[in-house]
Short mmCIF file of C-alpha atoms and ligand atoms in Angstrom, two decimals:
data_model
loop_
_atom_site.label_atom_id
_atom_site.label_comp_id
_atom_site.label_asym_id
_atom_site.label_seq_id
_atom_site.Cartn_x
_atom_site.Cartn_y
_atom_site.Cartn_z
CA MET A 1 -68.68 40.64 20.84
CA LYS A 2 -67.95 39.11 17.52
CA LEU A 3 -67.91 40.36 13.89
CA VAL A 4 -69.76 37.93 11.61
CA VAL A 5 -68.73 38.27 7.96
CA ALA A 6 -70.79 36.23 5.62
CA ILE A 7 -70.15 35.93 1.86
CA ILE A 8 -73.40 34.80 0.21
CA HIS A 9 -75.21 34.72 -3.10
CA ASN A 10 -76.55 38.13 -4.24
CA GLU A 11 -80.02 36.62 -4.62
CA ASP A 12 -80.08 35.58 -0.95
CA ALA A 13 -78.92 38.94 0.43
CA GLY A 14 -82.25 40.78 0.50
CA ALA A 15 -83.98 37.90 2.27
CA LEU A 16 -81.15 37.49 4.77
CA VAL A 17 -80.94 41.12 5.70
CA ASP A 18 -84.70 41.28 6.14
CA GLY A 19 -84.52 38.05 8.36
CA LEU A 20 -81.83 39.73 10.50
CA LEU A 21 -83.70 43.09 10.79
CA GLU A 22 -86.91 41.16 11.86
CA LYS A 23 -84.92 39.91 14.88
CA GLU A 24 -83.43 43.26 15.44
CA TYR A 25 -79.88 42.56 14.24
CA ARG A 26 -78.13 45.49 12.59
CA ALA A 27 -76.28 44.50 9.38
CA THR A 28 -74.39 46.00 6.60
CA ARG A 29 -74.61 44.71 3.01
CA LEU A 30 -71.53 45.09 0.84
CA HIS A 31 -71.35 44.40 -2.87
CA SER A 32 -68.44 42.06 -3.48
CA SER A 33 -67.28 39.52 -6.03
CA GLY A 34 -65.77 36.12 -5.82
CA GLY A 35 -62.06 35.83 -6.73
CA PHE A 36 -62.61 32.45 -8.62
CA LEU A 37 -65.86 32.91 -10.36
CA LYS A 38 -65.40 36.67 -10.80
CA GLN A 39 -69.12 37.06 -10.33
CA SER A 40 -70.87 39.33 -7.96
CA ASN A 41 -71.84 38.14 -4.60
CA ALA A 42 -72.82 39.84 -1.45
CA THR A 43 -70.96 40.26 1.91
CA ILE A 44 -72.97 40.79 5.09
CA VAL A 45 -71.26 42.22 7.91
CA LEU A 46 -72.67 42.40 11.44
CA GLY A 47 -71.46 42.83 15.10
CA VAL A 48 -73.20 40.75 17.57
CA GLU A 49 -73.01 39.64 21.14
CA ASP A 50 -71.14 36.34 21.70
CA ASP A 51 -74.22 34.52 22.88
CA ARG A 52 -76.21 35.60 19.77
CA VAL A 53 -73.76 34.21 17.23
CA ASP A 54 -75.39 30.78 16.96
CA ASP A 55 -78.77 32.47 16.41
CA VAL A 56 -77.34 34.54 13.58
CA MET A 57 -75.72 31.42 12.06
CA ALA A 58 -79.11 29.79 12.05
CA ILE A 59 -80.71 32.80 10.29
CA ILE A 60 -77.89 32.68 7.76
CA ALA A 61 -78.39 28.94 7.14
CA GLU A 62 -82.13 29.45 6.75
CA HIS A 63 -81.92 32.02 4.10
CA CYS A 64 -78.86 31.00 2.22
CA THR A 65 -78.85 28.00 -0.23
CA SER A 66 -76.02 26.50 -2.18
CA ARG A 67 -76.25 26.56 -5.95
CA THR A 68 -74.42 24.96 -8.86
CA GLN A 69 -72.93 27.41 -11.27
CA VAL A 70 -71.38 26.63 -14.77
CA VAL A 71 -68.02 28.15 -15.49
CA ASN A 72 -66.47 28.34 -18.93
CA PRO A 73 -62.71 27.88 -18.54
CA MET A 74 -60.44 30.48 -20.36
CA PRO A 75 -58.85 28.99 -23.42
CA PRO A 76 -55.13 28.56 -23.16
CA ILE A 77 -52.69 30.42 -25.42
CA MET A 78 -52.62 28.26 -28.55
CA GLU A 79 -50.06 27.41 -31.09
CA PRO A 80 -51.01 27.50 -34.75
CA GLY A 81 -52.82 24.28 -35.52
CA GLU A 82 -53.75 23.40 -32.08
CA PHE A 83 -57.38 22.89 -31.06
CA PHE A 84 -59.05 23.67 -27.71
CA MET A 85 -62.44 22.24 -26.88
CA PRO A 86 -63.97 24.26 -24.00
CA TYR A 87 -65.85 22.01 -21.56
CA PRO A 88 -68.02 24.00 -19.13
CA LEU A 89 -67.22 23.22 -15.58
CA GLU A 90 -69.77 22.81 -12.78
CA VAL A 91 -68.95 24.50 -9.47
CA GLU A 92 -70.97 24.04 -6.31
CA VAL A 93 -71.01 27.55 -4.59
CA GLY A 94 -71.92 27.19 -0.93
CA GLY A 95 -74.90 28.84 0.70
CA ALA A 96 -72.68 31.06 2.74
CA THR A 97 -68.86 31.29 3.61
CA VAL A 98 -68.81 32.76 7.20
CA PHE A 99 -66.07 34.09 9.24
CA VAL A 100 -66.54 34.97 12.98
CA LEU A 101 -63.96 37.37 14.31
CA PRO A 102 -63.32 38.69 17.75
CA VAL A 103 -63.94 42.41 18.26
CA ASP A 104 -61.66 44.37 20.46
CA ARG A 105 -63.85 47.52 20.64
CA PHE A 106 -67.13 48.64 19.42
CA GLU A 107 -68.58 52.12 19.63
CA ARG A 108 -71.37 53.94 17.98
CA LEU A 109 -70.55 57.58 18.16
P1 2BA B 1 -65.56 32.41 -5.52
O1 2BA B 1 -64.08 32.74 -5.29
O2 2BA B 1 -65.99 33.08 -6.89
O3 2BA B 1 -65.71 30.90 -5.65
C1 2BA B 1 -66.83 30.30 -6.03
C2 2BA B 1 -66.81 28.81 -5.85
O4 2BA B 1 -65.78 28.23 -6.73
C3 2BA B 1 -66.46 28.34 -4.48
O5 2BA B 1 -67.66 28.29 -3.56
C4 2BA B 1 -65.77 26.93 -4.69
O6 2BA B 1 -66.77 25.91 -4.80
C5 2BA B 1 -65.23 27.16 -6.09
N1 2BA B 1 -63.76 27.47 -6.02
C6 2BA B 1 -63.13 28.64 -5.33
N2 2BA B 1 -61.87 28.69 -5.55
C7 2BA B 1 -61.60 27.54 -6.17
C8 2BA B 1 -60.31 26.85 -6.60
N3 2BA B 1 -59.24 27.60 -6.51
N4 2BA B 1 -60.39 25.71 -7.31
C9 2BA B 1 -61.59 25.17 -7.50
N5 2BA B 1 -62.80 25.55 -7.12
C10 2BA B 1 -62.87 26.76 -6.43
P2 2BA B 1 -67.47 28.60 -2.14
O7 2BA B 1 -66.31 27.85 -1.45
O8 2BA B 1 -68.83 28.29 -1.48
O9 2BA B 1 -67.13 30.20 -1.98
C11 2BA B 1 -68.03 31.16 -2.37
C12 2BA B 1 -67.43 32.55 -2.34
O10 2BA B 1 -67.04 32.83 -0.95
C13 2BA B 1 -66.22 32.69 -3.09
O11 2BA B 1 -66.57 33.04 -4.52
C14 2BA B 1 -65.45 33.80 -2.42
O12 2BA B 1 -66.02 35.05 -2.76
C15 2BA B 1 -65.89 33.50 -0.92
N6 2BA B 1 -64.93 32.72 -0.31
C16 2BA B 1 -64.79 31.33 -0.18
N7 2BA B 1 -63.72 30.99 0.54
C17 2BA B 1 -63.19 32.17 1.06
C18 2BA B 1 -62.00 32.39 1.72
N8 2BA B 1 -61.27 31.43 2.42
N9 2BA B 1 -61.58 33.74 2.01
C19 2BA B 1 -62.34 34.72 1.45
N10 2BA B 1 -63.49 34.58 0.68
C20 2BA B 1 -63.83 33.24 0.43
#
């Protein structure tokens, strides 16, 4: 068995969970936020049999799309008379960042 941890855009989370449920995968949605952008995203956690991981990856790919987000960099600490022109920065946020981990033991009590 594997634990699939997928960090995805908030906007894609509902459709992904529905897509997984349609195929009878059990999933948990966690509210998370990215360390870099500090914006909220979603983390989907699901335990699946080894031979179903590829199917789950395909469902994730189907429902999660990458987007470009604009970040306004923090102004540096300024000395009197210095001037800072903030240029917004474009960042490509992937459709999904996925980790697949081995599971030693799984029980539903
Ligand atoms: P964030 O940390 O908010 O990162 C959003 C996007 O900003 C990243 O997209 C990447 O394009 C860019 N980025 C992140 N760190 C950067 C840096 N130090 N310098 C320049 N650009 C940087 P993704 O790579 O698609 O990541 C999307 C979200 O997935 C991340 O949100 C984070 O929540 C999670 N993530 C990505 N890689 C991870 C990892 N190795 N471990 C844990 N979480 C990860």
